[in-house]
mmCIF file of C-alpha atoms in Angstrom:
data_model
loop_
_atom_site.group_PDB
_atom_site.id
_atom_site.type_symbol
_atom_site.label_atom_id
_atom_site.label_comp_id
_atom_site.label_asym_id
_atom_site.label_seq_id
_atom_site.Cartn_x
_atom_site.Cartn_y
_atom_site.Cartn_z
ATOM 1 C CA MET R 684 162.472 -59.662 51.663
ATOM 2 C CA LEU R 685 160.289 -57.279 50.093
ATOM 3 C CA LYS R 686 157.162 -60.329 50.779
ATOM 4 C CA ASN R 687 158.460 -59.708 53.945
ATOM 5 C CA THR R 688 158.764 -56.609 54.787
ATOM 6 C CA GLN R 689 155.010 -55.997 53.062
ATOM 7 C CA LYS R 690 153.587 -59.535 55.481
ATOM 8 C CA LEU R 691 154.549 -57.195 58.797
ATOM 9 C CA LEU R 692 152.908 -53.670 57.050
ATOM 10 C CA ASP R 693 149.407 -56.387 56.588
ATOM 11 C CA ILE R 694 149.654 -57.329 60.175
ATOM 12 C CA MET R 695 150.200 -54.713 62.663
ATOM 13 C CA SER R 696 147.705 -52.810 59.947
ATOM 14 C CA ARG R 697 145.627 -56.204 61.168
ATOM 15 C CA LEU R 698 146.020 -55.538 64.456
ATOM 16 C CA ARG R 699 145.173 -51.862 64.752
ATOM 17 C CA HIS R 700 141.788 -52.548 63.260
ATOM 18 C CA PRO R 701 139.411 -51.201 65.430
ATOM 19 C CA GLU R 702 136.846 -54.100 65.686
ATOM 20 C CA GLU R 703 139.098 -57.326 64.503
ATOM 21 C CA GLY R 704 142.764 -55.970 66.054
ATOM 22 C CA CYS R 705 143.765 -56.254 69.669
ATOM 23 C CA ALA R 706 142.382 -54.061 72.080
ATOM 24 C CA TRP R 707 146.278 -53.155 73.360
ATOM 25 C CA ASP R 708 147.251 -51.930 70.134
ATOM 26 C CA VAL R 709 144.359 -49.932 68.919
ATOM 27 C CA LYS R 710 144.560 -48.465 71.813
ATOM 28 C CA GLN R 711 148.185 -47.445 71.428
ATOM 29 C CA ASP R 712 149.361 -43.603 70.216
ATOM 30 C CA PHE R 713 152.736 -41.956 69.588
ATOM 31 C CA THR R 714 153.345 -40.759 72.895
ATOM 32 C CA SER R 715 152.564 -44.451 74.619
ATOM 33 C CA LEU R 716 155.019 -45.873 72.384
ATOM 34 C CA ILE R 717 157.969 -43.913 73.675
ATOM 35 C CA PRO R 718 159.173 -46.535 76.331
ATOM 36 C CA TYR R 719 159.262 -49.293 73.867
ATOM 37 C CA LEU R 720 161.154 -47.429 71.723
ATOM 38 C CA ILE R 721 163.794 -46.416 74.113
ATOM 39 C CA GLU R 722 163.621 -50.352 75.698
ATOM 40 C CA GLU R 723 164.139 -51.568 71.929
ATOM 41 C CA ALA R 724 167.251 -49.350 70.608
ATOM 42 C CA TYR R 725 168.995 -50.312 74.414
ATOM 43 C CA GLU R 726 167.869 -54.026 73.649
ATOM 44 C CA VAL R 727 169.867 -53.969 70.681
ATOM 45 C CA VAL R 728 172.927 -52.049 71.736
ATOM 46 C CA ASP R 729 173.325 -55.223 74.580
ATOM 47 C CA ALA R 730 172.956 -58.167 71.610
ATOM 48 C CA ILE R 731 175.648 -55.915 70.007
ATOM 49 C CA GLU R 732 177.529 -55.274 72.253
ATOM 50 C CA ARG R 733 177.695 -58.789 73.511
ATOM 51 C CA ASN R 734 178.474 -59.940 70.187
ATOM 52 C CA ASP R 735 175.342 -61.758 70.091
ATOM 53 C CA LEU R 736 174.059 -61.675 66.862
ATOM 54 C CA ASP R 737 171.266 -64.236 66.740
ATOM 55 C CA ASP R 738 169.901 -61.841 69.675
ATOM 56 C CA LEU R 739 170.911 -59.254 67.355
ATOM 57 C CA ARG R 740 168.368 -60.160 64.577
ATOM 58 C CA LEU R 741 165.584 -60.506 66.614
ATOM 59 C CA GLU R 742 166.203 -57.442 68.821
ATOM 60 C CA LEU R 743 166.134 -55.604 65.313
ATOM 61 C CA GLY R 744 163.627 -56.923 64.358
ATOM 62 C CA ASP R 745 161.468 -55.407 67.087
ATOM 63 C CA LEU R 746 162.937 -52.262 66.933
ATOM 64 C CA LEU R 747 161.596 -52.291 62.963
ATOM 65 C CA LEU R 748 158.524 -52.935 64.242
ATOM 66 C CA GLN R 749 158.099 -49.757 66.026
ATOM 67 C CA VAL R 750 158.474 -47.960 62.910
ATOM 68 C CA VAL R 751 156.350 -49.805 61.163
ATOM 69 C CA PHE R 752 153.686 -49.356 64.290
ATOM 70 C CA HIS R 753 154.578 -44.883 64.604
ATOM 71 C CA SER R 754 153.733 -45.507 60.981
ATOM 72 C CA GLN R 755 150.556 -47.409 60.256
ATOM 73 C CA ILE R 756 149.588 -44.519 63.626
ATOM 74 C CA ALA R 757 150.303 -42.539 61.222
ATOM 75 C CA GLU R 758 148.555 -43.431 58.039
ATOM 76 C CA GLU R 759 145.717 -43.682 60.379
ATOM 77 C CA GLN R 760 146.188 -39.725 60.813
ATOM 78 C CA GLY R 761 146.706 -39.098 57.583
ATOM 79 C CA LEU R 762 150.090 -37.931 58.626
ATOM 80 C CA PHE R 763 152.585 -40.261 56.308
ATOM 81 C CA THR R 764 152.798 -44.045 55.596
ATOM 82 C CA PHE R 765 155.831 -46.222 56.391
ATOM 83 C CA GLU R 766 157.309 -45.567 51.872
ATOM 84 C CA GLN R 767 157.242 -42.095 52.515
ATOM 85 C CA VAL R 768 158.999 -42.762 55.840
ATOM 86 C CA SER R 769 161.631 -44.862 53.823
ATOM 87 C CA GLU R 770 161.825 -42.567 50.460
ATOM 88 C CA GLY R 771 163.020 -39.856 52.990
ATOM 89 C CA ILE R 772 165.461 -41.272 54.322
ATOM 90 C CA CYS R 773 166.486 -42.642 50.809
ATOM 91 C CA ASP R 774 166.234 -39.028 49.892
ATOM 92 C CA LYS R 775 168.960 -38.044 52.810
ATOM 93 C CA LEU R 776 171.291 -40.841 52.609
ATOM 94 C CA ILE R 777 172.106 -39.694 49.028
ATOM 95 C CA ARG R 778 171.612 -36.133 49.790
ATOM 96 C CA ARG R 779 174.142 -36.524 52.867
ATOM 97 C CA HIS R 780 176.883 -38.021 50.561
ATOM 98 C CA PRO R 781 177.345 -36.336 47.506
ATOM 99 C CA HIS R 782 180.900 -37.788 47.318
ATOM 100 C CA VAL R 783 179.400 -41.571 46.647
ATOM 101 C CA PHE R 784 176.046 -40.427 44.545
ATOM 102 C CA SER R 785 177.534 -37.164 43.086
ATOM 103 C CA ASP R 786 180.190 -36.220 41.998
ATOM 104 C CA ALA R 787 181.959 -34.527 45.472
ATOM 105 C CA VAL R 788 185.485 -35.539 46.430
ATOM 106 C CA PHE R 789 186.655 -35.517 49.690
ATOM 107 C CA THR R 790 189.845 -35.692 50.721
ATOM 108 C CA THR R 791 189.656 -36.175 54.402
ATOM 109 C CA ASP R 792 187.710 -37.606 57.437
ATOM 110 C CA GLU R 793 187.487 -33.965 58.612
ATOM 111 C CA GLU R 794 186.013 -32.713 54.866
ATOM 112 C CA ARG R 795 183.174 -35.549 55.079
ATOM 113 C CA HIS R 796 182.041 -34.672 58.674
ATOM 114 C CA GLN R 797 181.688 -30.974 58.462
ATOM 115 C CA ALA R 798 180.243 -31.041 54.250
ATOM 116 C CA TRP R 799 177.737 -34.036 56.394
ATOM 117 C CA GLU R 800 177.665 -31.183 59.095
ATOM 118 C CA GLN R 801 176.614 -28.739 56.426
ATOM 119 C CA ALA R 802 173.817 -30.651 54.973
ATOM 120 C CA LYS R 803 172.379 -31.177 58.534
ATOM 121 C CA ALA R 804 172.535 -27.458 59.129
ATOM 122 C CA ILE R 805 170.733 -26.344 55.456
ATOM 123 C CA GLU R 806 168.283 -29.147 56.532
ATOM 124 C CA ARG R 807 167.579 -27.788 59.445
ATOM 125 C CA GLN R 808 166.654 -24.185 57.805
ATOM 126 C CA GLY R 809 164.209 -26.206 55.710
ATOM 127 C CA LYS R 810 162.014 -27.229 58.300
ATOM 128 C CA ASN R 811 159.610 -24.724 59.640
ATOM 129 C CA LYS R 812 159.585 -24.702 63.098
ATOM 130 C CA ALA R 813 158.309 -22.319 64.902
ATOM 131 C CA GLU R 814 161.245 -21.093 67.190
ATOM 132 C CA GLU R 815 161.883 -17.620 68.938
ATOM 133 C CA GLN R 816 165.106 -17.144 67.423
ATOM 134 C CA GLU R 817 167.158 -19.831 65.340
ATOM 135 C CA SER R 818 170.487 -20.761 66.803
ATOM 136 C CA VAL R 819 173.367 -23.392 65.673
ATOM 137 C CA LEU R 820 172.671 -25.685 68.634
ATOM 138 C CA SER R 821 168.743 -25.813 66.998
ATOM 139 C CA GLY R 822 167.883 -29.424 66.388
ATOM 140 C CA VAL R 823 169.899 -31.436 68.905
ATOM 141 C CA ALA R 824 166.858 -33.818 71.177
ATOM 142 C CA ARG R 825 166.027 -33.468 73.915
ATOM 143 C CA ASN R 826 165.674 -36.908 75.195
ATOM 144 C CA LEU R 827 169.059 -38.166 74.017
ATOM 145 C CA PRO R 828 170.839 -39.473 77.013
ATOM 146 C CA ALA R 829 172.466 -36.264 78.987
ATOM 147 C CA LEU R 830 176.235 -36.879 77.670
ATOM 148 C CA ILE R 831 175.049 -37.811 74.041
ATOM 149 C CA GLU R 832 173.228 -34.305 74.255
ATOM 150 C CA CYS R 833 176.176 -32.758 75.706
ATOM 151 C CA GLU R 834 178.489 -33.728 72.621
ATOM 152 C CA LYS R 835 176.334 -32.954 70.709
ATOM 153 C CA ILE R 836 175.843 -30.035 71.566
ATOM 154 C CA GLN R 837 179.221 -28.928 71.810
ATOM 155 C CA ASP R 838 179.906 -30.006 68.269
ATOM 156 C CA ARG R 839 178.067 -27.685 67.097
ATOM 157 C CA ALA R 840 179.386 -25.100 69.070
ATOM 158 C CA ALA R 841 182.681 -26.080 67.777
ATOM 159 C CA ASN R 842 182.199 -26.222 63.644
ATOM 160 C CA HIS R 843 181.480 -22.324 64.351
ATOM 161 C CA GLY R 844 184.447 -21.728 65.742
ATOM 162 C CA PHE R 845 183.489 -21.389 69.853
ATOM 163 C CA ASP R 846 186.519 -24.738 71.555
ATOM 164 C CA TRP R 847 189.457 -24.965 72.760
ATOM 165 C CA PRO R 848 192.212 -25.453 70.218
ATOM 166 C CA ASP R 849 193.685 -28.698 71.643
ATOM 167 C CA ALA R 850 193.141 -30.848 74.657
ATOM 168 C CA LEU R 851 195.998 -29.134 77.220
ATOM 169 C CA PRO R 852 193.592 -26.159 77.729
ATOM 170 C CA VAL R 853 191.290 -28.609 79.021
ATOM 171 C CA PHE R 854 192.975 -30.771 81.242
ATOM 172 C CA ASP R 855 193.198 -26.948 83.111
ATOM 173 C CA LYS R 856 189.712 -26.679 83.378
ATOM 174 C CA VAL R 857 188.647 -29.865 84.053
ATOM 175 C CA LEU R 858 190.918 -28.975 87.560
ATOM 176 C CA GLU R 859 188.947 -26.008 87.885
ATOM 177 C CA GLU R 860 185.856 -26.958 87.748
ATOM 178 C CA LEU R 861 187.102 -30.108 89.746
ATOM 179 C CA ASP R 862 188.912 -27.291 92.587
ATOM 180 C CA GLU R 863 184.555 -25.492 92.223
ATOM 181 C CA VAL R 864 182.590 -28.500 92.920
ATOM 182 C CA LYS R 865 184.392 -29.102 96.305
ATOM 183 C CA GLU R 866 184.659 -25.288 97.225
ATOM 184 C CA ALA R 867 180.621 -25.868 96.050
ATOM 185 C CA TRP R 868 180.409 -28.917 98.579
ATOM 186 C CA GLN R 869 182.284 -27.126 101.557
ATOM 187 C CA SER R 870 178.943 -23.719 101.393
ATOM 188 C CA GLY R 871 176.276 -27.027 102.060
ATOM 189 C CA ASP R 872 174.624 -25.474 99.309
ATOM 190 C CA GLN R 873 172.796 -28.393 97.608
ATOM 191 C CA ALA R 874 171.852 -26.315 94.672
ATOM 192 C CA HIS R 875 174.735 -24.906 94.007
ATOM 193 C CA ILE R 876 176.721 -28.188 94.184
ATOM 194 C CA GLN R 877 174.528 -29.697 91.503
ATOM 195 C CA GLU R 878 175.128 -27.040 89.310
ATOM 196 C CA GLU R 879 179.390 -27.451 89.898
ATOM 197 C CA ILE R 880 179.506 -31.044 88.796
ATOM 198 C CA GLY R 881 176.893 -30.080 85.679
ATOM 199 C CA ASP R 882 180.032 -27.374 84.652
ATOM 200 C CA LEU R 883 182.290 -30.665 86.106
ATOM 201 C CA LEU R 884 180.607 -33.545 83.282
ATOM 202 C CA LEU R 885 180.596 -30.948 80.794
ATOM 203 C CA VAL R 886 184.019 -30.333 80.975
ATOM 204 C CA ALA R 887 184.839 -33.779 81.148
ATOM 205 C CA VAL R 888 182.931 -34.500 77.932
ATOM 206 C CA ASN R 889 185.024 -31.876 76.475
ATOM 207 C CA LEU R 890 188.163 -33.085 77.133
ATOM 208 C CA ALA R 891 186.559 -36.904 76.115
ATOM 209 C CA ARG R 892 185.961 -34.765 72.450
ATOM 210 C CA HIS R 893 189.009 -33.664 72.787
ATOM 211 C CA LEU R 894 190.947 -36.948 72.922
ATOM 212 C CA ASN R 895 188.474 -38.306 70.518
ATOM 213 C CA VAL R 896 186.723 -40.426 73.751
ATOM 214 C CA ASN R 897 182.999 -41.286 72.773
ATOM 215 C CA ALA R 898 182.273 -40.220 76.710
ATOM 216 C CA GLU R 899 178.403 -42.344 76.377
ATOM 217 C CA VAL R 900 180.806 -44.983 75.549
ATOM 218 C CA ALA R 901 183.395 -45.062 78.331
ATOM 219 C CA LEU R 902 181.454 -44.542 80.678
ATOM 220 C CA LYS R 903 179.384 -47.272 79.759
ATOM 221 C CA GLU R 904 182.484 -49.680 80.166
ATOM 222 C CA SER R 905 183.705 -48.128 83.038
ATOM 223 C CA THR R 906 180.420 -49.131 85.323
ATOM 224 C CA LYS R 907 181.197 -52.534 83.315
ATOM 225 C CA LYS R 908 184.442 -52.734 84.667
ATOM 226 C CA PHE R 909 182.996 -51.617 88.183
ATOM 227 C CA SER R 910 180.142 -54.639 88.414
ATOM 228 C CA ARG R 911 182.521 -56.670 87.368
ATOM 229 C CA ARG R 912 185.078 -55.798 89.708
ATOM 230 C CA PHE R 913 182.388 -55.526 92.548
ATOM 231 C CA GLN R 914 180.972 -58.649 91.632
ATOM 232 C CA HIS R 915 184.515 -60.014 92.456
ATOM 233 C CA ILE R 916 184.555 -58.834 95.711
ATOM 234 C CA GLU R 917 180.832 -60.022 96.208
ATOM 235 C CA GLN R 918 182.271 -63.534 95.341
ATOM 236 C CA GLN R 919 185.824 -63.059 98.166
ATOM 237 C CA VAL R 920 183.392 -62.049 100.893
ATOM 238 C CA LYS R 921 180.522 -64.423 100.986
ATOM 239 C CA ALA R 922 183.028 -67.543 100.468
ATOM 240 C CA SER R 923 184.736 -66.156 104.083
ATOM 241 C CA GLY R 924 181.004 -66.558 104.920
ATOM 242 C CA LEU R 925 180.608 -62.963 105.582
ATOM 243 C CA ASN R 926 177.954 -60.594 104.576
ATOM 244 C CA LEU R 927 179.155 -57.181 102.505
ATOM 245 C CA LYS R 928 177.888 -55.146 105.348
ATOM 246 C CA ASP R 929 179.412 -56.790 108.227
ATOM 247 C CA CYS R 930 183.917 -56.099 106.243
ATOM 248 C CA GLU R 931 185.176 -52.364 106.640
ATOM 249 C CA LEU R 932 185.232 -50.156 104.372
ATOM 250 C CA ALA R 933 189.211 -50.258 104.918
ATOM 251 C CA GLU R 934 188.697 -54.506 103.702
ATOM 252 C CA LEU R 935 186.509 -54.080 101.464
ATOM 253 C CA ASP R 936 189.096 -51.516 99.488
ATOM 254 C CA ALA R 937 191.786 -54.221 100.125
ATOM 255 C CA LEU R 938 189.740 -56.381 97.852
ATOM 256 C CA TRP R 939 188.540 -53.987 95.824
ATOM 257 C CA ASP R 940 192.331 -53.901 94.685
ATOM 258 C CA GLN R 941 191.993 -57.339 94.897
ATOM 259 C CA ALA R 942 190.224 -57.549 91.971
ATOM 260 C CA LYS R 943 191.956 -55.247 89.598
ATOM 261 C CA GLN R 944 194.408 -57.435 89.957
ATOM 262 C CA ALA R 945 192.233 -60.701 89.336
ATOM 263 C CA LEU R 946 190.214 -59.009 86.350
ATOM 264 C CA SER R 947 193.071 -57.001 84.451
ATOM 265 C CA LYS R 948 194.477 -61.330 84.319
ATOM 266 C CA LYS R 949 191.799 -62.196 82.098
#
């Protein structure tokens, strides 16, 4: 195992060699690799969701390559090495699991979660970031998918008492925000419509939190469900010798109901 890890590091070093390496690899930097890093992470997720374990092994390798690639660039610039990256995550895991590596005792998941968040807060305080004002919301990555970022921000606020006590008032807030979206739509002010849609989505994420649902996963699954039903409609329309654009909305709506029934039986 360690032999292959070192082999990977040696290959990456060779690829980055100014004279003997690959021209494409040599010209890359932290910023240019961002799209590939994000793409590989999503491909890992896709393999997991498809339960393709052989593909998962390969995709994890591609993701590891990105870690090694960034570490190689950092080493060339005298910043840090892959070994230091590994050391950092080992230290963090030990620090965040005192109930495993120390004598701390947690009896509930809530206690473990609180300890985890407290450890993260201490780590953030230790980072010398030049921020004008320290906030409990500091440290949430700005490039996260919007739903994930929203959930993390709300979790931070909730940990400091800024949250509804249970789900019931959140249902009312969702309806309130929906009414405000309708009012904005009636006004014709596009900027206002966008603002109110954003507020509605934010409250929907809050409702998901209170119902112990991951909003990102829920939307992903609903999008997949929509795609399956729509593709079923496409197949039915094609079998009738028509195109989707040839059908009235009422016909498509009826086919949608058929798709719901047909696919629910599978």
